[in-house]
């Protein structure tokens, strides 16, 4: 159905970076410029939220022409910018809203968005209010202080403890406290240290020995000596069976709309794949009272003045117990993206599996080359052949090569986000085998 007023969609998929206070100590982590570069252009996945040919998706870089043409042929509808917002590495750390406020092509983007007053961001950021004023957009979103508060894992833990008596974990506020309570945890099991705003593999450290704990305590104490504050959550490493998430929306008057349950496949602490949970699993959650818990969590968030999209990460332990709150992500999410994929696929009576291929390029390979090979191998999802691989991103493939080719890296990291659409596991395995052959033929390394 055509919207009367076009909606503007955009977002930074590394929202936590902008919510995090700069004066707070950090856990040890390996800097990865190439991974950060890929995340910066994941915003092209936002085309899935558009539902009108007038809806506008602004991305850091214009989407690949071959990709847009393919998506339009499938029936997706959206307008995308033709000029870039990011030119080099120096602009990686800026949110897309900041880039739009400062862009040298301000008049072009003003004109592009002039027909729209509705704005649906991936998340509310510190720059959202200023951006809306600059582009004359309505800003019916919660206050940024509220958004920062409810997205912290420290808030998730405190809320869970208030609502559910058996919540495990401890908040700590110094390196000394980390050492003392960490050693207490290690008497029973390994444990996790969680940063308040860690995400997808960053900001979580598994501590399995006193030696590891000692190194981390020293690392944190050094930051405290320069005036940094410490705030972490410690949790026992739980014996989980299933990671899943609940996507819901809290309306401006507190009404709750539960949209989907998504089962997660994780590699370590990072996302690697998502599928909509089967009806039997959702019925089991209902019987165990999970949806009543979701309603209670939503009511508490609204009481704290938050409304908008929420992704609630939960888990089922091997003993069958549900942990309703692993963390609260008060924003859109990869789970919500998969829900929108399945909403599109429902017209073909299909469901997909959202995943990505982690790739290594040693010379330039274009998205067009890959999609042409997929057509030849008969594994490209098409309207008249609704089975195969539906590519969801293109710039994530070769941006590192484009930006850093003068640096002579041994391998240039790439990622291709896709939905695997198949009738059964055997067919899925065959599709993936053919896709792996395409990567091999094109000289692309595959790491997952």
GROMACS .gro file of C-alpha atoms in nm:
model
  448
    1UNK     CA    1   0.000   0.000   0.000
    2UNK     CA    2   0.136   0.340  -0.104
    3UNK     CA    3   0.213   0.581   0.181
    4UNK     CA    4   0.062   0.927   0.143
    5UNK     CA    5   0.370   1.082   0.299
    6UNK     CA    6   0.702   0.912   0.213
    7UNK     CA    7   0.900   0.786   0.512
    8UNK     CA    8   1.274   0.846   0.543
    9UNK     CA    9   1.477   0.545   0.661
   10UNK     CA   10   1.842   0.551   0.764
   11UNK     CA   11   2.061   0.439   1.049
   12UNK     CA   12   2.400   0.352   1.194
   13UNK     CA   13   2.422  -0.019   1.277
   14UNK     CA   14   2.688   0.048   1.540
   15UNK     CA   15   2.450   0.256   1.758
   16UNK     CA   16   2.619   0.147   2.082
   17UNK     CA   17   2.931   0.339   1.980
   18UNK     CA   18   2.734   0.665   1.999
   19UNK     CA   19   2.552   0.585   2.324
   20UNK     CA   20   2.865   0.493   2.519
   21UNK     CA   21   3.008   0.753   2.758
   22UNK     CA   22   3.368   0.842   2.669
   23UNK     CA   23   3.484   0.861   3.033
   24UNK     CA   24   3.408   0.494   3.107
   25UNK     CA   25   3.682   0.227   3.104
   26UNK     CA   26   3.684  -0.034   2.827
   27UNK     CA   27   3.753  -0.404   2.810
   28UNK     CA   28   4.055  -0.520   2.606
   29UNK     CA   29   3.966  -0.562   2.238
   30UNK     CA   30   4.152  -0.593   1.909
   31UNK     CA   31   4.096  -0.294   1.680
   32UNK     CA   32   3.968  -0.402   1.338
   33UNK     CA   33   3.942  -0.119   1.088
   34UNK     CA   34   3.817  -0.347   0.810
   35UNK     CA   35   3.536  -0.491   1.026
   36UNK     CA   36   3.432  -0.139   1.133
   37UNK     CA   37   3.427  -0.033   0.768
   38UNK     CA   38   3.192  -0.319   0.679
   39UNK     CA   39   2.956  -0.234   0.966
   40UNK     CA   40   2.944   0.129   0.850
   41UNK     CA   41   2.772   0.026   0.524
   42UNK     CA   42   2.535  -0.234   0.668
   43UNK     CA   43   2.278   0.048   0.651
   44UNK     CA   44   2.185  -0.075   0.300
   45UNK     CA   45   1.994  -0.360   0.471
   46UNK     CA   46   1.741  -0.090   0.562
   47UNK     CA   47   1.571  -0.127   0.221
   48UNK     CA   48   1.365  -0.404   0.384
   49UNK     CA   49   1.183  -0.150   0.603
   50UNK     CA   50   1.061   0.052   0.301
   51UNK     CA   51   0.708  -0.031   0.184
   52UNK     CA   52   0.640   0.232  -0.082
   53UNK     CA   53   0.810   0.334  -0.405
   54UNK     CA   54   0.826   0.685  -0.255
   55UNK     CA   55   0.996   0.578   0.068
   56UNK     CA   56   1.355   0.700   0.091
   57UNK     CA   57   1.653   0.499   0.214
   58UNK     CA   58   1.964   0.712   0.264
   59UNK     CA   59   2.286   0.512   0.294
   60UNK     CA   60   2.645   0.621   0.356
   61UNK     CA   61   2.728   0.514   0.004
   62UNK     CA   62   2.482   0.475  -0.285
   63UNK     CA   63   2.376   0.112  -0.319
   64UNK     CA   64   2.528  -0.084  -0.607
   65UNK     CA   65   2.324  -0.029  -0.926
   66UNK     CA   66   2.307  -0.401  -1.008
   67UNK     CA   67   2.183  -0.473  -0.655
   68UNK     CA   68   1.914  -0.203  -0.669
   69UNK     CA   69   1.795  -0.325  -1.008
   70UNK     CA   70   1.772  -0.682  -0.880
   71UNK     CA   71   1.576  -0.577  -0.570
   72UNK     CA   72   1.336  -0.362  -0.774
   73UNK     CA   73   1.274  -0.655  -1.010
   74UNK     CA   74   1.184  -0.869  -0.707
   75UNK     CA   75   0.922  -0.613  -0.604
   76UNK     CA   76   1.101  -0.410  -0.337
   77UNK     CA   77   1.023  -0.038  -0.356
   78UNK     CA   78   1.241   0.250  -0.237
   79UNK     CA   79   1.440   0.555  -0.345
   80UNK     CA   80   1.814   0.559  -0.268
   81UNK     CA   81   2.064   0.847  -0.275
   82UNK     CA   82   2.290   0.879  -0.579
   83UNK     CA   83   2.566   1.073  -0.400
   84UNK     CA   84   2.795   0.944  -0.122
   85UNK     CA   85   2.810   1.069   0.236
   86UNK     CA   86   3.140   0.902   0.322
   87UNK     CA   87   3.458   0.949   0.124
   88UNK     CA   88   3.734   0.802   0.338
   89UNK     CA   89   3.833   0.644   0.668
   90UNK     CA   90   3.819   0.978   0.857
   91UNK     CA   91   3.437   0.973   0.835
   92UNK     CA   92   3.393   0.618   0.963
   93UNK     CA   93   3.337   0.725   1.324
   94UNK     CA   94   3.062   0.975   1.239
   95UNK     CA   95   2.698   0.867   1.246
   96UNK     CA   96   2.505   0.893   0.920
   97UNK     CA   97   2.296   1.171   1.077
   98UNK     CA   98   2.612   1.374   1.150
   99UNK     CA   99   2.734   1.317   0.794
  100UNK     CA  100   2.401   1.444   0.659
  101UNK     CA  101   2.418   1.757   0.875
  102UNK     CA  102   2.773   1.840   0.756
  103UNK     CA  103   2.764   1.708   0.396
  104UNK     CA  104   2.900   1.924   0.114
  105UNK     CA  105   2.596   1.804  -0.085
  106UNK     CA  106   2.347   1.941   0.170
  107UNK     CA  107   2.115   2.089  -0.096
  108UNK     CA  108   2.098   1.756  -0.282
  109UNK     CA  109   1.997   1.568   0.032
  110UNK     CA  110   1.755   1.844   0.134
  111UNK     CA  111   1.587   1.809  -0.205
  112UNK     CA  112   1.587   1.428  -0.183
  113UNK     CA  113   1.404   1.436   0.152
  114UNK     CA  114   1.183   1.739   0.086
  115UNK     CA  115   0.868   1.529   0.025
  116UNK     CA  116   0.911   1.344   0.355
  117UNK     CA  117   0.829   1.454   0.708
  118UNK     CA  118   0.810   1.103   0.860
  119UNK     CA  119   1.138   0.964   0.991
  120UNK     CA  120   1.207   0.605   1.099
  121UNK     CA  121   1.569   0.565   1.217
  122UNK     CA  122   1.738   0.235   1.296
  123UNK     CA  123   1.800   0.382   1.641
  124UNK     CA  124   1.774   0.715   1.824
  125UNK     CA  125   2.120   0.873   1.855
  126UNK     CA  126   2.261   1.188   2.022
  127UNK     CA  127   2.250   1.354   1.676
  128UNK     CA  128   1.886   1.260   1.597
  129UNK     CA  129   1.725   1.579   1.730
  130UNK     CA  130   1.967   1.810   1.549
  131UNK     CA  131   1.930   1.606   1.229
  132UNK     CA  132   1.549   1.630   1.239
  133UNK     CA  133   1.566   2.008   1.284
  134UNK     CA  134   1.808   2.043   0.993
  135UNK     CA  135   1.589   1.840   0.758
  136UNK     CA  136   1.248   1.959   0.883
  137UNK     CA  137   1.144   1.612   0.995
  138UNK     CA  138   0.902   1.517   1.269
  139UNK     CA  139   1.083   1.373   1.572
  140UNK     CA  140   0.827   1.174   1.772
  141UNK     CA  141   1.103   0.972   1.934
  142UNK     CA  142   1.201   0.931   2.298
  143UNK     CA  143   1.459   1.155   2.462
  144UNK     CA  144   1.820   1.049   2.394
  145UNK     CA  145   1.898   1.024   2.767
  146UNK     CA  146   1.616   0.771   2.802
  147UNK     CA  147   1.742   0.575   2.499
  148UNK     CA  148   2.098   0.563   2.635
  149UNK     CA  149   1.973   0.451   2.977
  150UNK     CA  150   1.751   0.164   2.860
  151UNK     CA  151   2.010   0.029   2.614
  152UNK     CA  152   2.276  -0.022   2.881
  153UNK     CA  153   2.333  -0.381   2.992
  154UNK     CA  154   2.351  -0.243   3.345
  155UNK     CA  155   1.991  -0.124   3.307
  156UNK     CA  156   1.886  -0.461   3.155
  157UNK     CA  157   2.033  -0.641   3.457
  158UNK     CA  158   1.876  -0.406   3.713
  159UNK     CA  159   1.535  -0.430   3.545
  160UNK     CA  160   1.558  -0.810   3.522
  161UNK     CA  161   1.652  -0.833   3.890
  162UNK     CA  162   1.351  -0.619   3.983
  163UNK     CA  163   1.105  -0.823   3.773
  164UNK     CA  164   1.248  -1.174   3.806
  165UNK     CA  165   1.387  -1.297   4.138
  166UNK     CA  166   1.623  -1.560   3.994
  167UNK     CA  167   1.826  -1.315   3.780
  168UNK     CA  168   2.198  -1.391   3.812
  169UNK     CA  169   2.494  -1.154   3.784
  170UNK     CA  170   2.668  -0.871   3.967
  171UNK     CA  171   2.736  -0.506   3.880
  172UNK     CA  172   3.089  -0.388   3.962
  173UNK     CA  173   3.230  -0.035   3.977
  174UNK     CA  174   3.608  -0.069   4.015
  175UNK     CA  175   3.904  -0.286   3.917
  176UNK     CA  176   3.934  -0.396   4.281
  177UNK     CA  177   3.571  -0.507   4.286
  178UNK     CA  178   3.624  -0.687   3.955
  179UNK     CA  179   3.915  -0.880   4.106
  180UNK     CA  180   3.731  -0.973   4.425
  181UNK     CA  181   3.398  -1.073   4.271
  182UNK     CA  182   3.566  -1.226   3.968
  183UNK     CA  183   3.762  -1.467   4.186
  184UNK     CA  184   3.438  -1.558   4.367
  185UNK     CA  185   3.278  -1.643   4.029
  186UNK     CA  186   3.580  -1.853   3.926
  187UNK     CA  187   3.533  -2.077   4.231
  188UNK     CA  188   3.220  -2.210   4.058
  189UNK     CA  189   3.256  -2.152   3.681
  190UNK     CA  190   3.385  -1.932   3.403
  191UNK     CA  191   3.212  -1.596   3.379
  192UNK     CA  192   3.147  -1.310   3.139
  193UNK     CA  193   3.245  -0.947   3.182
  194UNK     CA  194   3.000  -0.732   2.988
  195UNK     CA  195   3.051  -0.372   2.886
  196UNK     CA  196   2.738  -0.159   2.926
  197UNK     CA  197   2.731  -0.093   2.551
  198UNK     CA  198   2.910  -0.391   2.397
  199UNK     CA  199   2.761  -0.543   2.083
  200UNK     CA  200   2.806  -0.840   1.849
  201UNK     CA  201   3.130  -0.987   1.978
  202UNK     CA  202   3.274  -0.661   2.112
  203UNK     CA  203   3.243  -0.570   2.479
  204UNK     CA  204   3.208  -0.925   2.614
  205UNK     CA  205   3.506  -1.112   2.759
  206UNK     CA  206   3.493  -1.471   2.881
  207UNK     CA  207   3.710  -1.522   3.189
  208UNK     CA  208   3.806  -1.886   3.246
  209UNK     CA  209   4.113  -1.857   3.472
  210UNK     CA  210   4.265  -1.636   3.745
  211UNK     CA  211   4.547  -1.545   3.502
  212UNK     CA  212   4.303  -1.397   3.248
  213UNK     CA  213   4.120  -1.212   3.526
  214UNK     CA  214   4.447  -1.069   3.659
  215UNK     CA  215   4.542  -0.930   3.315
  216UNK     CA  216   4.202  -0.766   3.271
  217UNK     CA  217   4.206  -0.618   3.623
  218UNK     CA  218   4.546  -0.463   3.547
  219UNK     CA  219   4.415  -0.325   3.215
  220UNK     CA  220   4.112  -0.165   3.387
  221UNK     CA  221   4.314  -0.030   3.682
  222UNK     CA  222   4.548   0.148   3.439
  223UNK     CA  223   4.247   0.328   3.285
  224UNK     CA  224   4.113   0.419   3.630
  225UNK     CA  225   4.449   0.582   3.709
  226UNK     CA  226   4.381   0.829   3.424
  227UNK     CA  227   4.037   0.921   3.561
  228UNK     CA  228   3.816   0.669   3.380
  229UNK     CA  229   3.516   0.528   3.566
  230UNK     CA  230   3.444   0.154   3.572
  231UNK     CA  231   3.099  -0.001   3.523
  232UNK     CA  232   3.067  -0.365   3.416
  233UNK     CA  233   2.825  -0.652   3.453
  234UNK     CA  234   2.959  -0.992   3.562
  235UNK     CA  235   2.753  -1.300   3.474
  236UNK     CA  236   2.818  -1.673   3.513
  237UNK     CA  237   2.867  -1.846   3.180
  238UNK     CA  238   2.530  -2.018   3.148
  239UNK     CA  239   2.476  -2.362   2.995
  240UNK     CA  240   2.248  -2.247   2.714
  241UNK     CA  241   2.065  -2.455   2.458
  242UNK     CA  242   1.894  -2.191   2.241
  243UNK     CA  243   1.954  -1.818   2.183
  244UNK     CA  244   1.641  -1.637   2.068
  245UNK     CA  245   1.503  -1.286   2.052
  246UNK     CA  246   1.163  -1.122   2.067
  247UNK     CA  247   1.094  -0.821   1.844
  248UNK     CA  248   0.825  -0.588   1.972
  249UNK     CA  249   0.714  -0.227   1.942
  250UNK     CA  250   0.600  -0.005   2.228
  251UNK     CA  251   0.355   0.260   2.109
  252UNK     CA  252   0.361   0.621   2.228
  253UNK     CA  253   0.070   0.543   2.461
  254UNK     CA  254   0.227   0.223   2.596
  255UNK     CA  255   0.053  -0.032   2.374
  256UNK     CA  256   0.269  -0.338   2.293
  257UNK     CA  257   0.285  -0.512   1.955
  258UNK     CA  258   0.485  -0.837   1.960
  259UNK     CA  259   0.609  -0.887   1.602
  260UNK     CA  260   0.819  -1.202   1.598
  261UNK     CA  261   1.037  -1.457   1.773
  262UNK     CA  262   1.371  -1.520   1.604
  263UNK     CA  263   1.612  -1.804   1.677
  264UNK     CA  264   1.974  -1.697   1.669
  265UNK     CA  265   2.283  -1.881   1.553
  266UNK     CA  266   2.592  -1.724   1.711
  267UNK     CA  267   2.962  -1.774   1.645
  268UNK     CA  268   3.124  -1.703   1.981
  269UNK     CA  269   2.944  -1.389   2.098
  270UNK     CA  270   2.870  -1.257   1.747
  271UNK     CA  271   2.564  -1.307   1.530
  272UNK     CA  272   2.601  -1.557   1.245
  273UNK     CA  273   2.246  -1.645   1.142
  274UNK     CA  274   1.875  -1.594   1.221
  275UNK     CA  275   1.554  -1.782   1.143
  276UNK     CA  276   1.195  -1.715   1.247
  277UNK     CA  277   1.113  -1.957   1.529
  278UNK     CA  278   0.882  -2.245   1.441
  279UNK     CA  279   0.521  -2.236   1.578
  280UNK     CA  280   0.590  -2.523   1.824
  281UNK     CA  281   0.873  -2.327   1.987
  282UNK     CA  282   0.658  -2.014   2.012
  283UNK     CA  283   0.373  -2.220   2.165
  284UNK     CA  284   0.620  -2.362   2.420
  285UNK     CA  285   0.729  -2.009   2.515
  286UNK     CA  286   0.365  -1.913   2.560
  287UNK     CA  287   0.299  -2.213   2.787
  288UNK     CA  288   0.601  -2.123   3.000
  289UNK     CA  289   0.476  -1.766   3.048
  290UNK     CA  290   0.741  -1.595   2.836
  291UNK     CA  291   0.502  -1.354   2.660
  292UNK     CA  292   0.365  -1.237   2.995
  293UNK     CA  293   0.727  -1.163   3.090
  294UNK     CA  294   0.771  -0.965   2.765
  295UNK     CA  295   0.462  -0.759   2.851
  296UNK     CA  296   0.607  -0.685   3.197
  297UNK     CA  297   0.941  -0.579   3.044
  298UNK     CA  298   0.765  -0.356   2.789
  299UNK     CA  299   0.556  -0.193   3.065
  300UNK     CA  300   0.872  -0.122   3.267
  301UNK     CA  301   1.044   0.032   2.963
  302UNK     CA  302   0.742   0.253   2.898
  303UNK     CA  303   0.737   0.354   3.265
  304UNK     CA  304   1.095   0.473   3.211
  305UNK     CA  305   0.965   0.686   2.917
  306UNK     CA  306   1.087   0.462   2.635
  307UNK     CA  307   0.870   0.378   2.335
  308UNK     CA  308   0.964   0.246   1.991
  309UNK     CA  309   1.126  -0.075   1.860
  310UNK     CA  310   1.279  -0.328   2.100
  311UNK     CA  311   1.480  -0.646   2.044
  312UNK     CA  312   1.481  -0.852   2.365
  313UNK     CA  313   1.759  -1.112   2.367
  314UNK     CA  314   1.665  -1.423   2.567
  315UNK     CA  315   1.779  -1.783   2.600
  316UNK     CA  316   1.666  -2.133   2.690
  317UNK     CA  317   1.908  -2.323   2.914
  318UNK     CA  318   1.984  -2.693   2.876
  319UNK     CA  319   1.770  -2.766   3.183
  320UNK     CA  320   1.471  -2.609   3.000
  321UNK     CA  321   1.463  -2.287   3.201
  322UNK     CA  322   1.400  -1.959   3.016
  323UNK     CA  323   1.625  -1.658   3.084
  324UNK     CA  324   1.394  -1.377   2.966
  325UNK     CA  325   1.649  -1.095   2.977
  326UNK     CA  326   1.997  -1.147   2.835
  327UNK     CA  327   1.997  -0.791   2.711
  328UNK     CA  328   1.757  -0.525   2.589
  329UNK     CA  329   1.826  -0.352   2.255
  330UNK     CA  330   1.592  -0.053   2.233
  331UNK     CA  331   1.631  -0.012   1.856
  332UNK     CA  332   1.569  -0.203   1.535
  333UNK     CA  333   1.773  -0.521   1.497
  334UNK     CA  334   1.892  -0.801   1.269
  335UNK     CA  335   1.603  -1.010   1.405
  336UNK     CA  336   1.357  -0.744   1.291
  337UNK     CA  337   1.524  -0.739   0.949
  338UNK     CA  338   1.470  -1.116   0.921
  339UNK     CA  339   1.105  -1.066   1.019
  340UNK     CA  340   1.068  -0.822   0.727
  341UNK     CA  341   1.243  -1.066   0.492
  342UNK     CA  342   0.993  -1.337   0.588
  343UNK     CA  343   0.707  -1.092   0.549
  344UNK     CA  344   0.824  -1.037   0.188
  345UNK     CA  345   0.879  -1.411   0.131
  346UNK     CA  346   0.528  -1.496   0.260
  347UNK     CA  347   0.385  -1.408  -0.082
  348UNK     CA  348   0.589  -1.704  -0.213
  349UNK     CA  349   0.489  -1.923   0.085
  350UNK     CA  350   0.854  -1.929   0.192
  351UNK     CA  351   1.076  -1.836   0.486
  352UNK     CA  352   1.444  -1.749   0.478
  353UNK     CA  353   1.754  -1.781   0.693
  354UNK     CA  354   1.939  -1.452   0.735
  355UNK     CA  355   2.316  -1.501   0.741
  356UNK     CA  356   2.637  -1.363   0.598
  357UNK     CA  357   2.941  -1.497   0.416
  358UNK     CA  358   3.267  -1.374   0.569
  359UNK     CA  359   3.504  -1.329   0.276
  360UNK     CA  360   3.860  -1.238   0.186
  361UNK     CA  361   3.948  -1.063  -0.141
  362UNK     CA  362   4.300  -1.049  -0.280
  363UNK     CA  363   4.195  -0.860  -0.594
  364UNK     CA  364   3.878  -0.666  -0.687
  365UNK     CA  365   3.560  -0.868  -0.742
  366UNK     CA  366   3.235  -0.680  -0.805
  367UNK     CA  367   2.885  -0.755  -0.683
  368UNK     CA  368   2.777  -0.781  -1.049
  369UNK     CA  369   3.025  -1.063  -1.111
  370UNK     CA  370   2.889  -1.258  -0.815
  371UNK     CA  371   2.522  -1.210  -0.902
  372UNK     CA  372   2.590  -1.309  -1.266
  373UNK     CA  373   2.756  -1.632  -1.149
  374UNK     CA  374   2.460  -1.700  -0.917
  375UNK     CA  375   2.224  -1.669  -1.215
  376UNK     CA  376   2.439  -1.909  -1.417
  377UNK     CA  377   2.442  -2.162  -1.130
  378UNK     CA  378   2.064  -2.124  -1.091
  379UNK     CA  379   2.086  -2.035  -0.721
  380UNK     CA  380   1.975  -1.669  -0.737
  381UNK     CA  381   1.634  -1.613  -0.576
  382UNK     CA  382   1.393  -1.486  -0.846
  383UNK     CA  383   1.021  -1.412  -0.859
  384UNK     CA  384   0.959  -1.703  -1.095
  385UNK     CA  385   1.203  -1.928  -0.904
  386UNK     CA  386   1.154  -1.845  -0.535
  387UNK     CA  387   1.430  -2.069  -0.412
  388UNK     CA  388   1.799  -1.996  -0.361
  389UNK     CA  389   1.999  -1.702  -0.227
  390UNK     CA  390   1.858  -1.350  -0.193
  391UNK     CA  391   2.152  -1.104  -0.165
  392UNK     CA  392   2.078  -0.829   0.088
  393UNK     CA  393   2.397  -0.621   0.072
  394UNK     CA  394   2.651  -0.516  -0.189
  395UNK     CA  395   2.881  -0.242  -0.057
  396UNK     CA  396   2.982  -0.471   0.231
  397UNK     CA  397   3.152  -0.696  -0.027
  398UNK     CA  398   3.436  -0.482  -0.157
  399UNK     CA  399   3.444  -0.148   0.028
  400UNK     CA  400   3.766  -0.239   0.208
  401UNK     CA  401   3.932  -0.300  -0.127
  402UNK     CA  402   3.805   0.034  -0.262
  403UNK     CA  403   3.915   0.237   0.041
  404UNK     CA  404   4.240   0.064   0.139
  405UNK     CA  405   4.383  -0.088  -0.180
  406UNK     CA  406   4.695   0.130  -0.145
  407UNK     CA  407   4.780  -0.028   0.191
  408UNK     CA  408   4.882  -0.366   0.047
  409UNK     CA  409   4.683  -0.575   0.293
  410UNK     CA  410   4.733  -0.947   0.240
  411UNK     CA  411   4.354  -0.993   0.238
  412UNK     CA  412   4.071  -0.741   0.209
  413UNK     CA  413   3.777  -0.842   0.426
  414UNK     CA  414   3.430  -0.852   0.275
  415UNK     CA  415   3.089  -0.964   0.386
  416UNK     CA  416   2.783  -1.062   0.187
  417UNK     CA  417   2.453  -1.059   0.378
  418UNK     CA  418   2.198  -1.295   0.227
  419UNK     CA  419   1.878  -1.483   0.295
  420UNK     CA  420   1.892  -1.854   0.214
  421UNK     CA  421   1.548  -1.958   0.088
  422UNK     CA  422   1.501  -2.334   0.057
  423UNK     CA  423   1.239  -2.605   0.110
  424UNK     CA  424   1.457  -2.831   0.323
  425UNK     CA  425   1.805  -2.876   0.469
  426UNK     CA  426   1.930  -3.092   0.180
  427UNK     CA  427   1.835  -2.825  -0.072
  428UNK     CA  428   1.995  -2.558   0.148
  429UNK     CA  429   2.319  -2.761   0.162
  430UNK     CA  430   2.320  -2.793  -0.219
  431UNK     CA  431   2.267  -2.417  -0.262
  432UNK     CA  432   2.553  -2.341  -0.021
  433UNK     CA  433   2.783  -2.590  -0.199
  434UNK     CA  434   2.720  -2.411  -0.530
  435UNK     CA  435   2.778  -2.071  -0.366
  436UNK     CA  436   3.108  -2.191  -0.219
  437UNK     CA  437   3.214  -2.302  -0.568
  438UNK     CA  438   3.136  -1.953  -0.702
  439UNK     CA  439   3.362  -1.799  -0.438
  440UNK     CA  440   3.639  -2.048  -0.523
  441UNK     CA  441   3.604  -1.982  -0.898
  442UNK     CA  442   3.630  -1.607  -0.837
  443UNK     CA  443   3.937  -1.649  -0.614
  444UNK     CA  444   3.752  -1.535  -0.301
  445UNK     CA  445   3.842  -1.687   0.035
  446UNK     CA  446   3.553  -1.784   0.263
  447UNK     CA  447   3.607  -1.783   0.640
  448UNK     CA  448   3.276  -1.915   0.775
   0.00000   0.00000   0.00000
